[in-house]
mmCIF file of C-alpha atoms in Angstrom:
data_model
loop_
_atom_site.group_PDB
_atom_site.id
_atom_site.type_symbol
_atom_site.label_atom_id
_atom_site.label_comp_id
_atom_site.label_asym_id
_atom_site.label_seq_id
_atom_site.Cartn_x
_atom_site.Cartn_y
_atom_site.Cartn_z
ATOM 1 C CA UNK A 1 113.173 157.286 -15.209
ATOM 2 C CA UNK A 2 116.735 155.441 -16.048
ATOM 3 C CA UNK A 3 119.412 157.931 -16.317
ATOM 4 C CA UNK A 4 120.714 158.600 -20.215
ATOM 5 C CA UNK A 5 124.594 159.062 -18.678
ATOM 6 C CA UNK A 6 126.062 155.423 -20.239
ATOM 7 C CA UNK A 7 128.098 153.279 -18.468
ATOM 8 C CA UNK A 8 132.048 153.664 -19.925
ATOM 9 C CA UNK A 9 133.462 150.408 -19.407
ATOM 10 C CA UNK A 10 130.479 149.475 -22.377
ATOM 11 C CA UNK A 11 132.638 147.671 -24.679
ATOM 12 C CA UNK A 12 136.610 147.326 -22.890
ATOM 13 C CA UNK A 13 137.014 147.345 -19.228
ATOM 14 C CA UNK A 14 135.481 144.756 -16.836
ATOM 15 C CA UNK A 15 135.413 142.250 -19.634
ATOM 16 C CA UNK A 16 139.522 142.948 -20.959
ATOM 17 C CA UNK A 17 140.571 142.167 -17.378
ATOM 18 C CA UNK A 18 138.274 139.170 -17.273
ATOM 19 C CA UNK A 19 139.506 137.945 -20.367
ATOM 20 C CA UNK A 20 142.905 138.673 -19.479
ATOM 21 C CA UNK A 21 143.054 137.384 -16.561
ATOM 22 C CA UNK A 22 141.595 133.909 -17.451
ATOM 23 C CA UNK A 23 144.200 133.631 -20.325
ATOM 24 C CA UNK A 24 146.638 134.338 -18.037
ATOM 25 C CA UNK A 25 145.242 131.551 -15.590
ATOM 26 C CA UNK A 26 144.750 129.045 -18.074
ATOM 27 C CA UNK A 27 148.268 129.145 -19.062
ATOM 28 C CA UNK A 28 149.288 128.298 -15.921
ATOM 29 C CA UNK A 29 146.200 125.688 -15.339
ATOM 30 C CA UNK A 30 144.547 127.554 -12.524
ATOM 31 C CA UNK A 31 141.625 128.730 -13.756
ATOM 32 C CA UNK A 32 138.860 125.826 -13.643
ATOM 33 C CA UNK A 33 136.692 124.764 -16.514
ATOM 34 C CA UNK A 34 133.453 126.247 -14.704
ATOM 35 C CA UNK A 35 135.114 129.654 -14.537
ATOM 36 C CA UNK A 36 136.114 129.533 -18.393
ATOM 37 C CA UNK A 37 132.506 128.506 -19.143
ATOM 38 C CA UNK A 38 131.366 131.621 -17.449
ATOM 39 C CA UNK A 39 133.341 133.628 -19.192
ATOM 40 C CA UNK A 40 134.205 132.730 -22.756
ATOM 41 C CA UNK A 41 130.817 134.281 -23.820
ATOM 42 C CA UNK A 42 133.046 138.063 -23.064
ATOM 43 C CA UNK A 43 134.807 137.331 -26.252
ATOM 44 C CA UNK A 44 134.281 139.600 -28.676
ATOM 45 C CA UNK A 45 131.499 138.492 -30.816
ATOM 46 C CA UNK A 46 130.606 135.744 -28.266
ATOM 47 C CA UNK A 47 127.001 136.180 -26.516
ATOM 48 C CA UNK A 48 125.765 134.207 -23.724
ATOM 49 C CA UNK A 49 122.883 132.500 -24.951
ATOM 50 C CA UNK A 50 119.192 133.880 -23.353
ATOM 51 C CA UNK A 51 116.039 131.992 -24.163
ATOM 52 C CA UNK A 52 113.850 134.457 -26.521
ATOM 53 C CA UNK A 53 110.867 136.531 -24.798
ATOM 54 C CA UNK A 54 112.027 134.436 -21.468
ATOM 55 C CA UNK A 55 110.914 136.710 -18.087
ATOM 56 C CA UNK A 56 111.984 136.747 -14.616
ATOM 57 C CA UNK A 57 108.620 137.605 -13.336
ATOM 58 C CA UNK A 58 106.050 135.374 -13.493
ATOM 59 C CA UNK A 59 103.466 136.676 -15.153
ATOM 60 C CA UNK A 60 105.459 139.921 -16.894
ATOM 61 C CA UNK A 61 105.061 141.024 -20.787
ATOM 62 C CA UNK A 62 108.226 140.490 -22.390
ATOM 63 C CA UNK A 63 109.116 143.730 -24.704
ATOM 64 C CA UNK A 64 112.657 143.888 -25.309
ATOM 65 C CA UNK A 65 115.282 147.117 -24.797
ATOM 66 C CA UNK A 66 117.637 148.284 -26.944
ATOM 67 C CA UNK A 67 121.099 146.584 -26.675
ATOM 68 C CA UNK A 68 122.042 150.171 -26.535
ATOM 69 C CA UNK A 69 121.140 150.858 -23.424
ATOM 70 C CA UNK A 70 121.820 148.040 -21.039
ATOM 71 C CA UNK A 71 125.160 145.387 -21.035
ATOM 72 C CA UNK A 72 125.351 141.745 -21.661
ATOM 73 C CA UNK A 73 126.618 140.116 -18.091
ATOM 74 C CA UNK A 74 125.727 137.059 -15.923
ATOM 75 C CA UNK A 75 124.328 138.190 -12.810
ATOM 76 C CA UNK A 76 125.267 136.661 -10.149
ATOM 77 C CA UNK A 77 128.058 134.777 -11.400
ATOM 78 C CA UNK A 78 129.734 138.386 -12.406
ATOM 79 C CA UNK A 79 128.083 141.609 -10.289
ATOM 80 C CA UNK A 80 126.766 140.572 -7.399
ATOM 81 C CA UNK A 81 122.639 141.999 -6.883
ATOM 82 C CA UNK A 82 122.158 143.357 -3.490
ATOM 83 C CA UNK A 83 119.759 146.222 -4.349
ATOM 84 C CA UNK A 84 116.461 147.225 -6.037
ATOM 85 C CA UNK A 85 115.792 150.903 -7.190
ATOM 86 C CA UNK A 86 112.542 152.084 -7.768
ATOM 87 C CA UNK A 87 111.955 154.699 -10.338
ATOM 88 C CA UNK A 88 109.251 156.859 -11.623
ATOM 89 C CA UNK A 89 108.303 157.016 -15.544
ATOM 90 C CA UNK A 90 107.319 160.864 -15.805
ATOM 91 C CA UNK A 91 105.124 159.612 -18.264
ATOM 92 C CA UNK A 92 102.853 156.256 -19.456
ATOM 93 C CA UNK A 93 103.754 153.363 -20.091
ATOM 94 C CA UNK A 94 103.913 153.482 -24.015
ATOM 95 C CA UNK A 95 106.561 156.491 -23.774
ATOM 96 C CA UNK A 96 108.339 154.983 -21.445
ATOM 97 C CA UNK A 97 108.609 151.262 -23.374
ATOM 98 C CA UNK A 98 109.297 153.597 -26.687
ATOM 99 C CA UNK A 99 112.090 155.085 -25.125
ATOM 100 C CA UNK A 100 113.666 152.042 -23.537
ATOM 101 C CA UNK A 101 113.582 150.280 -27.389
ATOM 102 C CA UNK A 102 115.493 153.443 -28.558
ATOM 103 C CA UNK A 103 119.133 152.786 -28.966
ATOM 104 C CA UNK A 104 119.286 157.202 -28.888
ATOM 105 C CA UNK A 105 117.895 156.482 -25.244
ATOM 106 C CA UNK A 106 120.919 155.438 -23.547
ATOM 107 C CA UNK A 107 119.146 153.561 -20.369
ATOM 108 C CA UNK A 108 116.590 151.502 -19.684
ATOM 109 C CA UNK A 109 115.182 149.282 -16.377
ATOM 110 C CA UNK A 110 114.525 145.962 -16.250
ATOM 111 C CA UNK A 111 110.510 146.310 -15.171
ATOM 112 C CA UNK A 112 108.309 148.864 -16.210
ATOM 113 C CA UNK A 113 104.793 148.399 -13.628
ATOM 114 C CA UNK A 114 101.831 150.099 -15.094
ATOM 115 C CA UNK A 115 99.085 151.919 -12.989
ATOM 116 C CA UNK A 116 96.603 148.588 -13.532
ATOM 117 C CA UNK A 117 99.101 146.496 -12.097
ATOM 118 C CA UNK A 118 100.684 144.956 -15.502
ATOM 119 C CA UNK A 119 104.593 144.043 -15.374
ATOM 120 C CA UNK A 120 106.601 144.659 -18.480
ATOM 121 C CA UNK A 121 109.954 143.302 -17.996
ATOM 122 C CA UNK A 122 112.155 144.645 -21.214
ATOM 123 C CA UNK A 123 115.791 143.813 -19.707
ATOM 124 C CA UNK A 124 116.896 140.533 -17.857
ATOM 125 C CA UNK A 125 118.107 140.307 -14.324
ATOM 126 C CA UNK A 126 121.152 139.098 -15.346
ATOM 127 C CA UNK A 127 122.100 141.952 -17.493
ATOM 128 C CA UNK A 128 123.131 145.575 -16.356
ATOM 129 C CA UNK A 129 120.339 147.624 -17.097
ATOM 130 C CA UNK A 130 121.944 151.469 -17.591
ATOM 131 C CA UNK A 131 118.993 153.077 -15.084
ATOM 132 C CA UNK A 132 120.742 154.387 -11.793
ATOM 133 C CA UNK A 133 123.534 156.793 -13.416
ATOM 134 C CA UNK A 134 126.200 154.993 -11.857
ATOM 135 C CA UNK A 135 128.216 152.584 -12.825
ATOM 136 C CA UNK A 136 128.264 151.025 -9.447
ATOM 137 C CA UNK A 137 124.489 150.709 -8.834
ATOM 138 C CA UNK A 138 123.740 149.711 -12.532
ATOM 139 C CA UNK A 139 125.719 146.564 -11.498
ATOM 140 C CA UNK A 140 124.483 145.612 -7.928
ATOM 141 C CA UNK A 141 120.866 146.717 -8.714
ATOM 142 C CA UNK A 142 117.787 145.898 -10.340
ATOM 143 C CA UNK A 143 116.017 148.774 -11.670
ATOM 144 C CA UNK A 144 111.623 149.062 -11.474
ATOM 145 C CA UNK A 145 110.372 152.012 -13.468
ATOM 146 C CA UNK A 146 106.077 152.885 -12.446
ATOM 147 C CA UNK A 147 103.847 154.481 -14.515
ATOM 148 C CA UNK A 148 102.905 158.183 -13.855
ATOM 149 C CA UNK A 149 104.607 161.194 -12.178
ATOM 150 C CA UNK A 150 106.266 162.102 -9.421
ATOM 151 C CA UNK A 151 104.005 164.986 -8.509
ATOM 152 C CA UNK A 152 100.672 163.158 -8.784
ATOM 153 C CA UNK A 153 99.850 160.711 -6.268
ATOM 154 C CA UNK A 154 96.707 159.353 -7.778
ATOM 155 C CA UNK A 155 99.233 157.718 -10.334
ATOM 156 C CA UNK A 156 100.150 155.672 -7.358
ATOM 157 C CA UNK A 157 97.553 152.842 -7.843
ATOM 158 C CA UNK A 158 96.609 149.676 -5.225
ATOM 159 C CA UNK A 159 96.865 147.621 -7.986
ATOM 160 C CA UNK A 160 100.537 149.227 -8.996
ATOM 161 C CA UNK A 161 101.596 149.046 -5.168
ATOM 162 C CA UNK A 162 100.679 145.267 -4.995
ATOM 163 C CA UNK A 163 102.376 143.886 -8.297
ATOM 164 C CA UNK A 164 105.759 146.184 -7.608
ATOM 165 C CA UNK A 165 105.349 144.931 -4.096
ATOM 166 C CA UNK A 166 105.318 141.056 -5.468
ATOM 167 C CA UNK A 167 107.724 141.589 -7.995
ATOM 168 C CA UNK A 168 110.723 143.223 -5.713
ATOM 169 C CA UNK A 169 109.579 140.309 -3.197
ATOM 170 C CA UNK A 170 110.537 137.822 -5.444
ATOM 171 C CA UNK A 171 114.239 140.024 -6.324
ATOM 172 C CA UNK A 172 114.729 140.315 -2.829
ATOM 173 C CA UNK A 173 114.346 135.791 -2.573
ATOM 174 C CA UNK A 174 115.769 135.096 -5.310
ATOM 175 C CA UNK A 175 119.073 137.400 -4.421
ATOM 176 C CA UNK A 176 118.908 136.995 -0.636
ATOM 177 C CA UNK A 177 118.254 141.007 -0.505
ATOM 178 C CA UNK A 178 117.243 142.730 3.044
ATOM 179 C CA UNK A 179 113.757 144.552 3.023
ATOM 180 C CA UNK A 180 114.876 147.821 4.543
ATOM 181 C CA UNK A 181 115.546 151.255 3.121
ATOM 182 C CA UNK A 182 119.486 150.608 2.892
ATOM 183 C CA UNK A 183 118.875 147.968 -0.084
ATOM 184 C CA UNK A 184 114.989 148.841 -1.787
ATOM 185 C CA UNK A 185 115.921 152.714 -2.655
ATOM 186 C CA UNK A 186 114.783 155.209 -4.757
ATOM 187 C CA UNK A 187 116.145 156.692 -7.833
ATOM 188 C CA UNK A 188 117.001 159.844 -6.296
ATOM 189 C CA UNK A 189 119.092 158.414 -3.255
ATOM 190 C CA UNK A 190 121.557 157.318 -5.704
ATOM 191 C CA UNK A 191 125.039 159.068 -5.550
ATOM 192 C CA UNK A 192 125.477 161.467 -8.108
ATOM 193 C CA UNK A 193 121.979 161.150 -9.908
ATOM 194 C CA UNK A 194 120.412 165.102 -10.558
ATOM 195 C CA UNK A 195 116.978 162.243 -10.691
ATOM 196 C CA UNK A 196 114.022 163.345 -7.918
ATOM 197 C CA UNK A 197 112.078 159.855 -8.431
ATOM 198 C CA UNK A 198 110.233 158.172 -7.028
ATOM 199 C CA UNK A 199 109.455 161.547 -5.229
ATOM 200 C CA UNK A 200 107.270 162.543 -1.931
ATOM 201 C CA UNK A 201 104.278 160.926 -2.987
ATOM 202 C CA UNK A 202 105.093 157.276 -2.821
ATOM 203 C CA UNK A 203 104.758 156.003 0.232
ATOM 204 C CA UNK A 204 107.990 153.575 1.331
ATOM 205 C CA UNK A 205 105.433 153.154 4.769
ATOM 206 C CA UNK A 206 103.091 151.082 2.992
ATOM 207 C CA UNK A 207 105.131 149.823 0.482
ATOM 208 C CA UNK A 208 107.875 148.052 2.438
ATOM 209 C CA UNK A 209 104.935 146.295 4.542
ATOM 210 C CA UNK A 210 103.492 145.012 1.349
ATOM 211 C CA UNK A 211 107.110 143.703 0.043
ATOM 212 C CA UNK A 212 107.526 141.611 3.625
ATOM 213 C CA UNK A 213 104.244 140.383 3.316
ATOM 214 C CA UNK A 214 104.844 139.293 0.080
ATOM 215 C CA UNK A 215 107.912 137.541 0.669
ATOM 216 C CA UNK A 216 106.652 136.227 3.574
ATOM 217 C CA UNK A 217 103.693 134.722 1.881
ATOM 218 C CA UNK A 218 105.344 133.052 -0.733
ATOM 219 C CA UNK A 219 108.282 131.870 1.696
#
């Protein structure tokens, strides 16, 4: 489950220097209009505009997190997304979305996949989920939590397997991300996480098979 170490840059940092900087350029006219429409919404009280209960999945319940415990961005445009990070709940479903609407939380993912196969997406794709406990990966990543525990495999359902399967297919096309182990990890082969998810008994042999075949189908 996402990591409750926050990200520090959470309300000066990345966006200072970005609004800095395009100050800076616009005084000397180099910064085009497009950039300055990308990032005027980093003002302080400024909020890029999101259609309400919109979903990235096809398909997905929309439940949303606390603004606690993810960051306003523009993916893409801002962090590049190169990576998907699969995650374990230790828990169901209920706990888990309970826990990503608590602003005492401090992280959430962007999909939560339930044992019968139901997506609930509670943080967009453009926006840094806090779910990797690092900075770093938060940015470049999308983050899909599963229903269950580590240590019981049953959790683990067909159903589960094909949905994740379809949903980090359509990440991996919409972002132009490699299926391989270097760019669809788990939690716990993130630097610095003390995280053990998505643990022994999910099995990256079937499940990168069923991503390819995914993408593949839908190419």
């Amino acid at each position: 489950m996402g990591e409750k170490k926050s990200d520090s840059d959470r309300r000066i940092g990345r966006r200072a220097l970005l609004i800095g900087g395009a100050a800076a350029a616009v005084g000397t006219g180099v910064l085009a209009r497009d950039q300055l429409a990308r990032l005027y919404w980093r003002l302080p009280g400024v909020r890029r505009q999101r259609v309400e209960g919109a979903v990235d999945f096809r398909g997905a319940r929309w439940v949303a997190a606390s603004e606690a415990n993810f960051r306003w961005a523009d993916r893409p445009d801002d962090y590049g997304i190169d990576m998907v990070v699969i995650h374990v709940t230790q828990g169901d479903l209920g706990s888990a979305v309970k826990a990503f609407e608590d602003p005492g939380h401090r992280a959430a993912a962007h999909y939560i996949v339930g044992k019968d196969g139901h997506v609930t997406q509670m943080v967009r794709e453009l926006d840094v989920a806090y779910h990797a406990g690092n900075r770093a990966y938060n940015e470049r990543s999308v983050g899909i939590e599963h229903e269950g525990f580590v240590d019981r495999p049953k959790d683990f359902t067909d159903a589960m397997y094909a949905t994740s399967a379809r949903l980090t297919a359509a990440i991996c096309r919409r972002y132009d991300i490699p299926v391989d182990r270097e760019h669809i990890i788990g939690h716990v082969e993130v630097p610095g996480t003390d995280h053990t998810d998505p643990g022994g008994h999910w099995d990256w042999n079937r499940y990168l098979p069923l991503v390819r075949k995914a993408l593949a189908t839908s190419a």
